[in-house]
Amino acid sequence: MVTAGVTTVAEAAFQDRLWHPGLEPLVGIADIRVVHCQVSAQTAFDRVRRRQDEVATRRAHADAHLGGRQTHAVRHHEFQPVRLDVPEIEVDASDGYRPGLDEIVAFVDAGR
């Protein structure tokens, strides 16, 4: 798809150890931009729990493995985002997006 010129957006919890090996070969042929959204461990935990309670389809996800707040916080802080030699932007997603969506879109579109 990349060599055919298809614009692709991939969304995931891109941990470096899992995704770096697969994404690294694309660096030379794709215009990769990383948008790394972050929230505190507490905010992430609260959102997971709220979704479990409010969204029936979330029960199909492995969210139950998160355990209590302390276990979740340890795992949250162990997360290693994908690190490639590509442009990246850090976004605080605690309450909306900082920087805002217009700036995020401009960052993504800058390589076109």
PDB file of N, CA and C in Angstrom:
ATOM      1  N   MET A   1       0.817  -1.188   0.000  1.00  0.00           N
ATOM      2  CA  MET A   1       0.000   0.000   0.000  1.00  0.00           C
ATOM      3  C   MET A   1       0.866   1.259   0.000  1.00  0.00           C
ATOM      4  N   VAL A   2       1.947   1.228   0.766  1.00  0.00           N
ATOM      5  CA  VAL A   2       2.823   2.396   0.827  1.00  0.00           C
ATOM      6  C   VAL A   2       3.429   2.690  -0.545  1.00  0.00           C
ATOM      7  N   THR A   3       3.927   1.678  -1.206  1.00  0.00           N
ATOM      8  CA  THR A   3       4.561   1.897  -2.507  1.00  0.00           C
ATOM      9  C   THR A   3       3.546   2.290  -3.575  1.00  0.00           C
ATOM     10  N   ALA A   4       2.263   2.011  -3.341  1.00  0.00           N
ATOM     11  CA  ALA A   4       1.209   2.405  -4.276  1.00  0.00           C
ATOM     12  C   ALA A   4       0.725   3.827  -4.007  1.00  0.00           C
ATOM     13  N   GLY A   5       1.252   4.452  -2.947  1.00  0.00           N
ATOM     14  CA  GLY A   5       0.883   5.835  -2.641  1.00  0.00           C
ATOM     15  C   GLY A   5      -0.375   5.984  -1.824  1.00  0.00           C
ATOM     16  N   VAL A   6      -0.808   4.917  -1.196  1.00  0.00           N
ATOM     17  CA  VAL A   6      -2.022   4.965  -0.390  1.00  0.00           C
ATOM     18  C   VAL A   6      -1.732   5.630   0.948  1.00  0.00           C
ATOM     19  N   THR A   7      -2.552   6.619   1.302  1.00  0.00           N
ATOM     20  CA  THR A   7      -2.435   7.246   2.611  1.00  0.00           C
ATOM     21  C   THR A   7      -3.041   6.300   3.638  1.00  0.00           C
ATOM     22  N   THR A   8      -2.303   6.034   4.684  1.00  0.00           N
ATOM     23  CA  THR A   8      -2.742   5.089   5.694  1.00  0.00           C
ATOM     24  C   THR A   8      -2.574   5.697   7.074  1.00  0.00           C
ATOM     25  N   VAL A   9      -3.571   5.503   7.903  1.00  0.00           N
ATOM     26  CA  VAL A   9      -3.488   5.921   9.299  1.00  0.00           C
ATOM     27  C   VAL A   9      -3.581   4.652  10.139  1.00  0.00           C
ATOM     28  N   ALA A  10      -2.610   4.451  10.977  1.00  0.00           N
ATOM     29  CA  ALA A  10      -2.607   3.287  11.857  1.00  0.00           C
ATOM     30  C   ALA A  10      -2.726   3.771  13.285  1.00  0.00           C
ATOM     31  N   GLU A  11      -3.611   3.151  14.029  1.00  0.00           N
ATOM     32  CA  GLU A  11      -3.810   3.539  15.420  1.00  0.00           C
ATOM     33  C   GLU A  11      -3.585   2.322  16.285  1.00  0.00           C
ATOM     34  N   ALA A  12      -2.780   2.480  17.289  1.00  0.00           N
ATOM     35  CA  ALA A  12      -2.514   1.388  18.216  1.00  0.00           C
ATOM     36  C   ALA A  12      -1.682   1.913  19.364  1.00  0.00           C
ATOM     37  N   ALA A  13      -1.529   1.092  20.362  1.00  0.00           N
ATOM     38  CA  ALA A  13      -0.593   1.398  21.440  1.00  0.00           C
ATOM     39  C   ALA A  13       0.766   0.902  20.956  1.00  0.00           C
ATOM     40  N   PHE A  14       1.430   1.720  20.167  1.00  0.00           N
ATOM     41  CA  PHE A  14       2.670   1.322  19.493  1.00  0.00           C
ATOM     42  C   PHE A  14       3.828   1.260  20.476  1.00  0.00           C
ATOM     43  N   GLN A  15       3.971   0.113  21.131  1.00  0.00           N
ATOM     44  CA  GLN A  15       5.111  -0.077  22.007  1.00  0.00           C
ATOM     45  C   GLN A  15       6.344  -0.370  21.145  1.00  0.00           C
ATOM     46  N   ASP A  16       7.437   0.226  21.502  1.00  0.00           N
ATOM     47  CA  ASP A  16       8.646   0.122  20.688  1.00  0.00           C
ATOM     48  C   ASP A  16       9.057  -1.321  20.453  1.00  0.00           C
ATOM     49  N   ARG A  17       9.095  -2.123  21.473  1.00  0.00           N
ATOM     50  CA  ARG A  17       9.584  -3.501  21.327  1.00  0.00           C
ATOM     51  C   ARG A  17       8.725  -4.322  20.372  1.00  0.00           C
ATOM     52  N   LEU A  18       7.439  -3.972  20.245  1.00  0.00           N
ATOM     53  CA  LEU A  18       6.552  -4.733  19.369  1.00  0.00           C
ATOM     54  C   LEU A  18       6.483  -4.183  17.950  1.00  0.00           C
ATOM     55  N   TRP A  19       6.553  -2.872  17.817  1.00  0.00           N
ATOM     56  CA  TRP A  19       6.290  -2.252  16.530  1.00  0.00           C
ATOM     57  C   TRP A  19       7.520  -1.743  15.796  1.00  0.00           C
ATOM     58  N   HIS A  20       8.577  -1.446  16.505  1.00  0.00           N
ATOM     59  CA  HIS A  20       9.785  -0.933  15.850  1.00  0.00           C
ATOM     60  C   HIS A  20      10.266  -1.846  14.716  1.00  0.00           C
ATOM     61  N   PRO A  21      10.367  -3.149  14.950  1.00  0.00           N
ATOM     62  CA  PRO A  21      10.871  -4.025  13.886  1.00  0.00           C
ATOM     63  C   PRO A  21      10.025  -3.984  12.607  1.00  0.00           C
ATOM     64  N   GLY A  22       8.728  -3.832  12.738  1.00  0.00           N
ATOM     65  CA  GLY A  22       7.868  -3.797  11.566  1.00  0.00           C
ATOM     66  C   GLY A  22       7.794  -2.443  10.894  1.00  0.00           C
ATOM     67  N   LEU A  23       7.958  -1.390  11.664  1.00  0.00           N
ATOM     68  CA  LEU A  23       7.867  -0.047  11.100  1.00  0.00           C
ATOM     69  C   LEU A  23       9.197   0.463  10.544  1.00  0.00           C
ATOM     70  N   GLU A  24      10.291   0.030  11.115  1.00  0.00           N
ATOM     71  CA  GLU A  24      11.617   0.503  10.689  1.00  0.00           C
ATOM     72  C   GLU A  24      11.839   0.353   9.183  1.00  0.00           C
ATOM     73  N   PRO A  25      11.469  -0.771   8.562  1.00  0.00           N
ATOM     74  CA  PRO A  25      11.690  -0.900   7.116  1.00  0.00           C
ATOM     75  C   PRO A  25      10.880   0.102   6.285  1.00  0.00           C
ATOM     76  N   LEU A  26       9.846   0.686   6.849  1.00  0.00           N
ATOM     77  CA  LEU A  26       9.015   1.648   6.115  1.00  0.00           C
ATOM     78  C   LEU A  26       9.578   3.063   6.142  1.00  0.00           C
ATOM     79  N   VAL A  27      10.536   3.321   7.023  1.00  0.00           N
ATOM     80  CA  VAL A  27      11.061   4.677   7.193  1.00  0.00           C
ATOM     81  C   VAL A  27      11.587   5.244   5.881  1.00  0.00           C
ATOM     82  N   GLY A  28      12.234   4.457   5.081  1.00  0.00           N
ATOM     83  CA  GLY A  28      12.802   4.946   3.832  1.00  0.00           C
ATOM     84  C   GLY A  28      11.811   5.101   2.695  1.00  0.00           C
ATOM     85  N   ILE A  29      10.635   4.495   2.813  1.00  0.00           N
ATOM     86  CA  ILE A  29       9.679   4.539   1.705  1.00  0.00           C
ATOM     87  C   ILE A  29       8.354   5.214   2.050  1.00  0.00           C
ATOM     88  N   ALA A  30       8.157   5.551   3.319  1.00  0.00           N
ATOM     89  CA  ALA A  30       6.898   6.173   3.740  1.00  0.00           C
ATOM     90  C   ALA A  30       7.182   7.464   4.505  1.00  0.00           C
ATOM     91  N   ASP A  31       6.236   8.364   4.465  1.00  0.00           N
ATOM     92  CA  ASP A  31       6.326   9.593   5.253  1.00  0.00           C
ATOM     93  C   ASP A  31       5.619   9.311   6.578  1.00  0.00           C
ATOM     94  N   ILE A  32       6.374   8.799   7.528  1.00  0.00           N
ATOM     95  CA  ILE A  32       5.803   8.390   8.810  1.00  0.00           C
ATOM     96  C   ILE A  32       5.792   9.570   9.761  1.00  0.00           C
ATOM     97  N   ARG A  33       4.692   9.768  10.414  1.00  0.00           N
ATOM     98  CA  ARG A  33       4.530  10.780  11.454  1.00  0.00           C
ATOM     99  C   ARG A  33       3.955  10.066  12.679  1.00  0.00           C
ATOM    100  N   VAL A  34       4.520  10.299  13.837  1.00  0.00           N
ATOM    101  CA  VAL A  34       4.028   9.674  15.059  1.00  0.00           C
ATOM    102  C   VAL A  34       3.322  10.725  15.903  1.00  0.00           C
ATOM    103  N   VAL A  35       2.072  10.459  16.217  1.00  0.00           N
ATOM    104  CA  VAL A  35       1.297  11.295  17.125  1.00  0.00           C
ATOM    105  C   VAL A  35       1.139  10.478  18.397  1.00  0.00           C
ATOM    106  N   HIS A  36       1.849  10.887  19.434  1.00  0.00           N
ATOM    107  CA  HIS A  36       1.844  10.133  20.690  1.00  0.00           C
ATOM    108  C   HIS A  36       0.955  10.834  21.703  1.00  0.00           C
ATOM    109  N   CYS A  37      -0.222  10.262  21.931  1.00  0.00           N
ATOM    110  CA  CYS A  37      -1.161  10.829  22.910  1.00  0.00           C
ATOM    111  C   CYS A  37      -0.843  10.262  24.283  1.00  0.00           C
ATOM    112  N   GLN A  38      -0.857  11.140  25.274  1.00  0.00           N
ATOM    113  CA  GLN A  38      -0.517  10.744  26.627  1.00  0.00           C
ATOM    114  C   GLN A  38      -1.551  11.247  27.620  1.00  0.00           C
ATOM    115  N   VAL A  39      -1.755  10.467  28.666  1.00  0.00           N
ATOM    116  CA  VAL A  39      -2.544  10.873  29.829  1.00  0.00           C
ATOM    117  C   VAL A  39      -1.844  10.289  31.053  1.00  0.00           C
ATOM    118  N   SER A  40      -2.217  10.751  32.209  1.00  0.00           N
ATOM    119  CA  SER A  40      -1.650  10.197  33.433  1.00  0.00           C
ATOM    120  C   SER A  40      -2.160   8.771  33.641  1.00  0.00           C
ATOM    121  N   ALA A  41      -1.453   8.019  34.460  1.00  0.00           N
ATOM    122  CA  ALA A  41      -1.875   6.654  34.779  1.00  0.00           C
ATOM    123  C   ALA A  41      -3.269   6.661  35.400  1.00  0.00           C
ATOM    124  N   GLN A  42      -3.529   7.626  36.250  1.00  0.00           N
ATOM    125  CA  GLN A  42      -4.833   7.712  36.907  1.00  0.00           C
ATOM    126  C   GLN A  42      -5.950   7.954  35.888  1.00  0.00           C
ATOM    127  N   THR A  43      -5.719   8.875  34.959  1.00  0.00           N
ATOM    128  CA  THR A  43      -6.725   9.165  33.937  1.00  0.00           C
ATOM    129  C   THR A  43      -6.970   7.933  33.067  1.00  0.00           C
ATOM    130  N   ALA A  44      -5.906   7.254  32.667  1.00  0.00           N
ATOM    131  CA  ALA A  44      -6.050   6.054  31.845  1.00  0.00           C
ATOM    132  C   ALA A  44      -6.844   4.984  32.584  1.00  0.00           C
ATOM    133  N   PHE A  45      -6.518   4.769  33.848  1.00  0.00           N
ATOM    134  CA  PHE A  45      -7.212   3.769  34.656  1.00  0.00           C
ATOM    135  C   PHE A  45      -8.696   4.113  34.764  1.00  0.00           C
ATOM    136  N   ASP A  46      -8.985   5.369  35.073  1.00  0.00           N
ATOM    137  CA  ASP A  46     -10.387   5.788  35.209  1.00  0.00           C
ATOM    138  C   ASP A  46     -11.153   5.598  33.903  1.00  0.00           C
ATOM    139  N   ARG A  47     -10.531   5.895  32.772  1.00  0.00           N
ATOM    140  CA  ARG A  47     -11.193   5.735  31.471  1.00  0.00           C
ATOM    141  C   ARG A  47     -11.468   4.275  31.163  1.00  0.00           C
ATOM    142  N   VAL A  48     -10.511   3.406  31.456  1.00  0.00           N
ATOM    143  CA  VAL A  48     -10.714   1.975  31.217  1.00  0.00           C
ATOM    144  C   VAL A  48     -11.873   1.472  32.059  1.00  0.00           C
ATOM    145  N   ARG A  49     -11.865   1.808  33.314  1.00  0.00           N
ATOM    146  CA  ARG A  49     -12.937   1.354  34.210  1.00  0.00           C
ATOM    147  C   ARG A  49     -14.294   1.901  33.766  1.00  0.00           C
ATOM    148  N   ARG A  50     -14.348   3.172  33.390  1.00  0.00           N
ATOM    149  CA  ARG A  50     -15.612   3.769  32.944  1.00  0.00           C
ATOM    150  C   ARG A  50     -16.113   3.055  31.689  1.00  0.00           C
ATOM    151  N   ARG A  51     -15.219   2.784  30.755  1.00  0.00           N
ATOM    152  CA  ARG A  51     -15.624   2.090  29.526  1.00  0.00           C
ATOM    153  C   ARG A  51     -16.119   0.684  29.826  1.00  0.00           C
ATOM    154  N   GLN A  52     -15.486   0.000  30.751  1.00  0.00           N
ATOM    155  CA  GLN A  52     -15.944  -1.335  31.124  1.00  0.00           C
ATOM    156  C   GLN A  52     -17.378  -1.278  31.644  1.00  0.00           C
ATOM    157  N   ASP A  53     -17.678  -0.259  32.426  1.00  0.00           N
ATOM    158  CA  ASP A  53     -19.009  -0.124  33.012  1.00  0.00           C
ATOM    159  C   ASP A  53     -20.062   0.345  32.010  1.00  0.00           C
ATOM    160  N   GLU A  54     -19.668   1.220  31.075  1.00  0.00           N
ATOM    161  CA  GLU A  54     -20.638   1.879  30.203  1.00  0.00           C
ATOM    162  C   GLU A  54     -20.770   1.269  28.812  1.00  0.00           C
ATOM    163  N   VAL A  55     -19.764   0.565  28.339  1.00  0.00           N
ATOM    164  CA  VAL A  55     -19.760   0.073  26.958  1.00  0.00           C
ATOM    165  C   VAL A  55     -19.670  -1.453  26.984  1.00  0.00           C
ATOM    166  N   ALA A  56     -20.767  -2.103  26.659  1.00  0.00           N
ATOM    167  CA  ALA A  56     -20.834  -3.563  26.757  1.00  0.00           C
ATOM    168  C   ALA A  56     -19.768  -4.258  25.905  1.00  0.00           C
ATOM    169  N   THR A  57     -19.449  -3.718  24.747  1.00  0.00           N
ATOM    170  CA  THR A  57     -18.469  -4.372  23.877  1.00  0.00           C
ATOM    171  C   THR A  57     -17.062  -4.344  24.452  1.00  0.00           C
ATOM    172  N   ARG A  58     -16.787  -3.462  25.424  1.00  0.00           N
ATOM    173  CA  ARG A  58     -15.457  -3.419  26.053  1.00  0.00           C
ATOM    174  C   ARG A  58     -15.187  -4.700  26.825  1.00  0.00           C
ATOM    175  N   ARG A  59     -16.218  -5.426  27.179  1.00  0.00           N
ATOM    176  CA  ARG A  59     -16.018  -6.664  27.930  1.00  0.00           C
ATOM    177  C   ARG A  59     -15.266  -7.707  27.116  1.00  0.00           C
ATOM    178  N   ALA A  60     -15.235  -7.523  25.783  1.00  0.00           N
ATOM    179  CA  ALA A  60     -14.497  -8.442  24.920  1.00  0.00           C
ATOM    180  C   ALA A  60     -13.002  -8.152  24.934  1.00  0.00           C
ATOM    181  N   HIS A  61     -12.613  -7.015  25.470  1.00  0.00           N
ATOM    182  CA  HIS A  61     -11.203  -6.637  25.523  1.00  0.00           C
ATOM    183  C   HIS A  61     -10.558  -7.201  26.784  1.00  0.00           C
ATOM    184  N   ALA A  62      -9.253  -7.223  26.773  1.00  0.00           N
ATOM    185  CA  ALA A  62      -8.503  -7.808  27.891  1.00  0.00           C
ATOM    186  C   ALA A  62      -8.254  -6.789  28.992  1.00  0.00           C
ATOM    187  N   ASP A  63      -9.180  -5.865  29.187  1.00  0.00           N
ATOM    188  CA  ASP A  63      -8.981  -4.814  30.183  1.00  0.00           C
ATOM    189  C   ASP A  63      -8.926  -5.341  31.616  1.00  0.00           C
ATOM    190  N   ALA A  64      -9.511  -6.497  31.847  1.00  0.00           N
ATOM    191  CA  ALA A  64      -9.538  -7.037  33.207  1.00  0.00           C
ATOM    192  C   ALA A  64      -8.132  -7.315  33.743  1.00  0.00           C
ATOM    193  N   HIS A  65      -7.162  -7.519  32.844  1.00  0.00           N
ATOM    194  CA  HIS A  65      -5.788  -7.817  33.278  1.00  0.00           C
ATOM    195  C   HIS A  65      -5.113  -6.611  33.933  1.00  0.00           C
ATOM    196  N   LEU A  66      -5.743  -5.454  33.847  1.00  0.00           N
ATOM    197  CA  LEU A  66      -5.122  -4.239  34.380  1.00  0.00           C
ATOM    198  C   LEU A  66      -5.001  -4.259  35.895  1.00  0.00           C
ATOM    199  N   GLY A  67      -5.829  -5.046  36.553  1.00  0.00           N
ATOM    200  CA  GLY A  67      -5.758  -5.132  37.999  1.00  0.00           C
ATOM    201  C   GLY A  67      -6.160  -3.835  38.673  1.00  0.00           C
ATOM    202  N   GLY A  68      -5.618  -3.593  39.845  1.00  0.00           N
ATOM    203  CA  GLY A  68      -5.936  -2.385  40.593  1.00  0.00           C
ATOM    204  C   GLY A  68      -5.143  -1.189  40.115  1.00  0.00           C
ATOM    205  N   ARG A  69      -5.376  -0.072  40.780  1.00  0.00           N
ATOM    206  CA  ARG A  69      -4.726   1.184  40.388  1.00  0.00           C
ATOM    207  C   ARG A  69      -3.200   1.087  40.410  1.00  0.00           C
ATOM    208  N   GLN A  70      -2.650   0.471  41.442  1.00  0.00           N
ATOM    209  CA  GLN A  70      -1.192   0.411  41.543  1.00  0.00           C
ATOM    210  C   GLN A  70      -0.581  -0.454  40.449  1.00  0.00           C
ATOM    211  N   THR A  71      -1.176  -1.608  40.188  1.00  0.00           N
ATOM    212  CA  THR A  71      -0.677  -2.482  39.133  1.00  0.00           C
ATOM    213  C   THR A  71      -0.758  -1.779  37.786  1.00  0.00           C
ATOM    214  N   HIS A  72      -1.888  -1.130  37.554  1.00  0.00           N
ATOM    215  CA  HIS A  72      -2.064  -0.396  36.293  1.00  0.00           C
ATOM    216  C   HIS A  72      -1.027   0.727  36.176  1.00  0.00           C
ATOM    217  N   ALA A  73      -0.788   1.441  37.263  1.00  0.00           N
ATOM    218  CA  ALA A  73       0.171   2.556  37.228  1.00  0.00           C
ATOM    219  C   ALA A  73       1.571   2.066  36.873  1.00  0.00           C
ATOM    220  N   VAL A  74       1.973   0.934  37.427  1.00  0.00           N
ATOM    221  CA  VAL A  74       3.294   0.379  37.115  1.00  0.00           C
ATOM    222  C   VAL A  74       3.383   0.063  35.629  1.00  0.00           C
ATOM    223  N   ARG A  75       2.359  -0.604  35.093  1.00  0.00           N
ATOM    224  CA  ARG A  75       2.368  -0.952  33.662  1.00  0.00           C
ATOM    225  C   ARG A  75       2.312   0.301  32.794  1.00  0.00           C
ATOM    226  N   HIS A  76       1.555   1.270  33.229  1.00  0.00           N
ATOM    227  CA  HIS A  76       1.431   2.522  32.478  1.00  0.00           C
ATOM    228  C   HIS A  76       2.803   3.188  32.338  1.00  0.00           C
ATOM    229  N   HIS A  77       3.549   3.217  33.419  1.00  0.00           N
ATOM    230  CA  HIS A  77       4.857   3.884  33.412  1.00  0.00           C
ATOM    231  C   HIS A  77       5.941   3.047  32.714  1.00  0.00           C
ATOM    232  N   GLU A  78       5.694   1.743  32.536  1.00  0.00           N
ATOM    233  CA  GLU A  78       6.640   0.886  31.823  1.00  0.00           C
ATOM    234  C   GLU A  78       6.482   0.984  30.306  1.00  0.00           C
ATOM    235  N   PHE A  79       5.377   1.554  29.858  1.00  0.00           N
ATOM    236  CA  PHE A  79       5.102   1.656  28.423  1.00  0.00           C
ATOM    237  C   PHE A  79       6.216   2.430  27.724  1.00  0.00           C
ATOM    238  N   GLN A  80       6.743   1.865  26.648  1.00  0.00           N
ATOM    239  CA  GLN A  80       7.793   2.506  25.859  1.00  0.00           C
ATOM    240  C   GLN A  80       7.231   2.797  24.467  1.00  0.00           C
ATOM    241  N   PRO A  81       6.914   4.051  24.179  1.00  0.00           N
ATOM    242  CA  PRO A  81       6.358   4.365  22.865  1.00  0.00           C
ATOM    243  C   PRO A  81       7.358   4.076  21.752  1.00  0.00           C
ATOM    244  N   VAL A  82       6.829   3.839  20.571  1.00  0.00           N
ATOM    245  CA  VAL A  82       7.688   3.547  19.431  1.00  0.00           C
ATOM    246  C   VAL A  82       8.629   4.720  19.202  1.00  0.00           C
ATOM    247  N   ARG A  83       9.885   4.406  18.965  1.00  0.00           N
ATOM    248  CA  ARG A  83      10.905   5.420  18.717  1.00  0.00           C
ATOM    249  C   ARG A  83      11.555   5.135  17.375  1.00  0.00           C
ATOM    250  N   LEU A  84      11.257   5.984  16.432  1.00  0.00           N
ATOM    251  CA  LEU A  84      11.841   5.901  15.098  1.00  0.00           C
ATOM    252  C   LEU A  84      12.453   7.248  14.788  1.00  0.00           C
ATOM    253  N   ASP A  85      13.302   7.286  13.801  1.00  0.00           N
ATOM    254  CA  ASP A  85      13.890   8.554  13.382  1.00  0.00           C
ATOM    255  C   ASP A  85      12.934   9.215  12.395  1.00  0.00           C
ATOM    256  N   VAL A  86      11.775   9.625  12.926  1.00  0.00           N
ATOM    257  CA  VAL A  86      10.722  10.270  12.131  1.00  0.00           C
ATOM    258  C   VAL A  86      10.146  11.414  12.968  1.00  0.00           C
ATOM    259  N   PRO A  87       9.461  12.344  12.323  1.00  0.00           N
ATOM    260  CA  PRO A  87       8.833  13.415  13.091  1.00  0.00           C
ATOM    261  C   PRO A  87       7.776  12.854  14.050  1.00  0.00           C
ATOM    262  N   GLU A  88       7.751  13.408  15.230  1.00  0.00           N
ATOM    263  CA  GLU A  88       6.731  12.992  16.187  1.00  0.00           C
ATOM    264  C   GLU A  88       6.258  14.201  16.973  1.00  0.00           C
ATOM    265  N   ILE A  89       5.054  14.061  17.495  1.00  0.00           N
ATOM    266  CA  ILE A  89       4.460  15.120  18.305  1.00  0.00           C
ATOM    267  C   ILE A  89       3.833  14.472  19.531  1.00  0.00           C
ATOM    268  N   GLU A  90       4.025  15.115  20.656  1.00  0.00           N
ATOM    269  CA  GLU A  90       3.431  14.651  21.904  1.00  0.00           C
ATOM    270  C   GLU A  90       2.132  15.420  22.128  1.00  0.00           C
ATOM    271  N   VAL A  91       1.072  14.702  22.452  1.00  0.00           N
ATOM    272  CA  VAL A  91      -0.234  15.311  22.648  1.00  0.00           C
ATOM    273  C   VAL A  91      -0.758  14.933  24.031  1.00  0.00           C
ATOM    274  N   ASP A  92      -1.101  15.930  24.806  1.00  0.00           N
ATOM    275  CA  ASP A  92      -1.736  15.702  26.099  1.00  0.00           C
ATOM    276  C   ASP A  92      -3.226  15.508  25.822  1.00  0.00           C
ATOM    277  N   ALA A  93      -3.725  14.300  26.065  1.00  0.00           N
ATOM    278  CA  ALA A  93      -5.124  13.975  25.804  1.00  0.00           C
ATOM    279  C   ALA A  93      -5.917  13.843  27.099  1.00  0.00           C
ATOM    280  N   SER A  94      -5.464  14.525  28.143  1.00  0.00           N
ATOM    281  CA  SER A  94      -6.134  14.458  29.441  1.00  0.00           C
ATOM    282  C   SER A  94      -7.537  15.051  29.409  1.00  0.00           C
ATOM    283  N   ASP A  95      -7.667  16.171  28.709  1.00  0.00           N
ATOM    284  CA  ASP A  95      -8.950  16.878  28.629  1.00  0.00           C
ATOM    285  C   ASP A  95      -8.983  17.586  27.281  1.00  0.00           C
ATOM    286  N   GLY A  96      -9.460  16.886  26.260  1.00  0.00           N
ATOM    287  CA  GLY A  96      -9.333  17.392  24.912  1.00  0.00           C
ATOM    288  C   GLY A  96      -7.940  17.058  24.414  1.00  0.00           C
ATOM    289  N   TYR A  97      -7.417  17.881  23.522  1.00  0.00           N
ATOM    290  CA  TYR A  97      -6.088  17.647  22.967  1.00  0.00           C
ATOM    291  C   TYR A  97      -5.268  18.919  23.053  1.00  0.00           C
ATOM    292  N   ARG A  98      -4.038  18.799  23.589  1.00  0.00           N
ATOM    293  CA  ARG A  98      -3.088  19.906  23.628  1.00  0.00           C
ATOM    294  C   ARG A  98      -1.774  19.401  23.081  1.00  0.00           C
ATOM    295  N   PRO A  99      -1.325  19.847  21.929  1.00  0.00           N
ATOM    296  CA  PRO A  99      -1.916  20.900  21.106  1.00  0.00           C
ATOM    297  C   PRO A  99      -3.255  20.449  20.515  1.00  0.00           C
ATOM    298  N   GLY A 100      -3.983  21.397  19.977  1.00  0.00           N
ATOM    299  CA  GLY A 100      -5.313  21.133  19.443  1.00  0.00           C
ATOM    300  C   GLY A 100      -5.290  20.368  18.127  1.00  0.00           C
ATOM    301  N   LEU A 101      -6.468  19.946  17.691  1.00  0.00           N
ATOM    302  CA  LEU A 101      -6.576  19.149  16.475  1.00  0.00           C
ATOM    303  C   LEU A 101      -6.038  19.861  15.237  1.00  0.00           C
ATOM    304  N   ASP A 102      -6.244  21.173  15.131  1.00  0.00           N
ATOM    305  CA  ASP A 102      -5.730  21.894  13.965  1.00  0.00           C
ATOM    306  C   ASP A 102      -4.209  21.776  13.875  1.00  0.00           C
ATOM    307  N   GLU A 103      -3.539  21.917  14.999  1.00  0.00           N
ATOM    308  CA  GLU A 103      -2.071  21.805  15.006  1.00  0.00           C
ATOM    309  C   GLU A 103      -1.613  20.365  14.742  1.00  0.00           C
ATOM    310  N   ILE A 104      -2.351  19.413  15.262  1.00  0.00           N
ATOM    311  CA  ILE A 104      -2.014  17.999  15.029  1.00  0.00           C
ATOM    312  C   ILE A 104      -2.161  17.670  13.539  1.00  0.00           C
ATOM    313  N   VAL A 105      -3.261  18.111  12.938  1.00  0.00           N
ATOM    314  CA  VAL A 105      -3.477  17.864  11.506  1.00  0.00           C
ATOM    315  C   VAL A 105      -2.400  18.559  10.680  1.00  0.00           C
ATOM    316  N   ALA A 106      -2.031  19.775  11.049  1.00  0.00           N
ATOM    317  CA  ALA A 106      -0.965  20.487  10.326  1.00  0.00           C
ATOM    318  C   ALA A 106       0.351  19.722  10.423  1.00  0.00           C
ATOM    319  N   PHE A 107       0.651  19.171  11.598  1.00  0.00           N
ATOM    320  CA  PHE A 107       1.855  18.368  11.771  1.00  0.00           C
ATOM    321  C   PHE A 107       1.832  17.140  10.864  1.00  0.00           C
ATOM    322  N   VAL A 108       0.708  16.446  10.834  1.00  0.00           N
ATOM    323  CA  VAL A 108       0.593  15.248  10.009  1.00  0.00           C
ATOM    324  C   VAL A 108       0.707  15.594   8.534  1.00  0.00           C
ATOM    325  N   ASP A 109       0.080  16.682   8.124  1.00  0.00           N
ATOM    326  CA  ASP A 109       0.087  17.087   6.711  1.00  0.00           C
ATOM    327  C   ASP A 109       1.393  17.737   6.256  1.00  0.00           C
ATOM    328  N   ALA A 110       2.272  18.090   7.168  1.00  0.00           N
ATOM    329  CA  ALA A 110       3.494  18.833   6.830  1.00  0.00           C
ATOM    330  C   ALA A 110       4.391  18.072   5.854  1.00  0.00           C
ATOM    331  N   GLY A 111       4.331  16.775   5.842  1.00  0.00           N
ATOM    332  CA  GLY A 111       5.200  16.006   4.969  1.00  0.00           C
ATOM    333  C   GLY A 111       4.681  15.839   3.557  1.00  0.00           C
ATOM    334  N   ARG A 112       3.486  16.278   3.296  1.00  0.00           N
ATOM    335  CA  ARG A 112       2.895  16.067   1.962  1.00  0.00           C
ATOM    336  C   ARG A 112       3.452  17.024   0.948  1.00  0.00           C
TER     337      ARG A 112
END
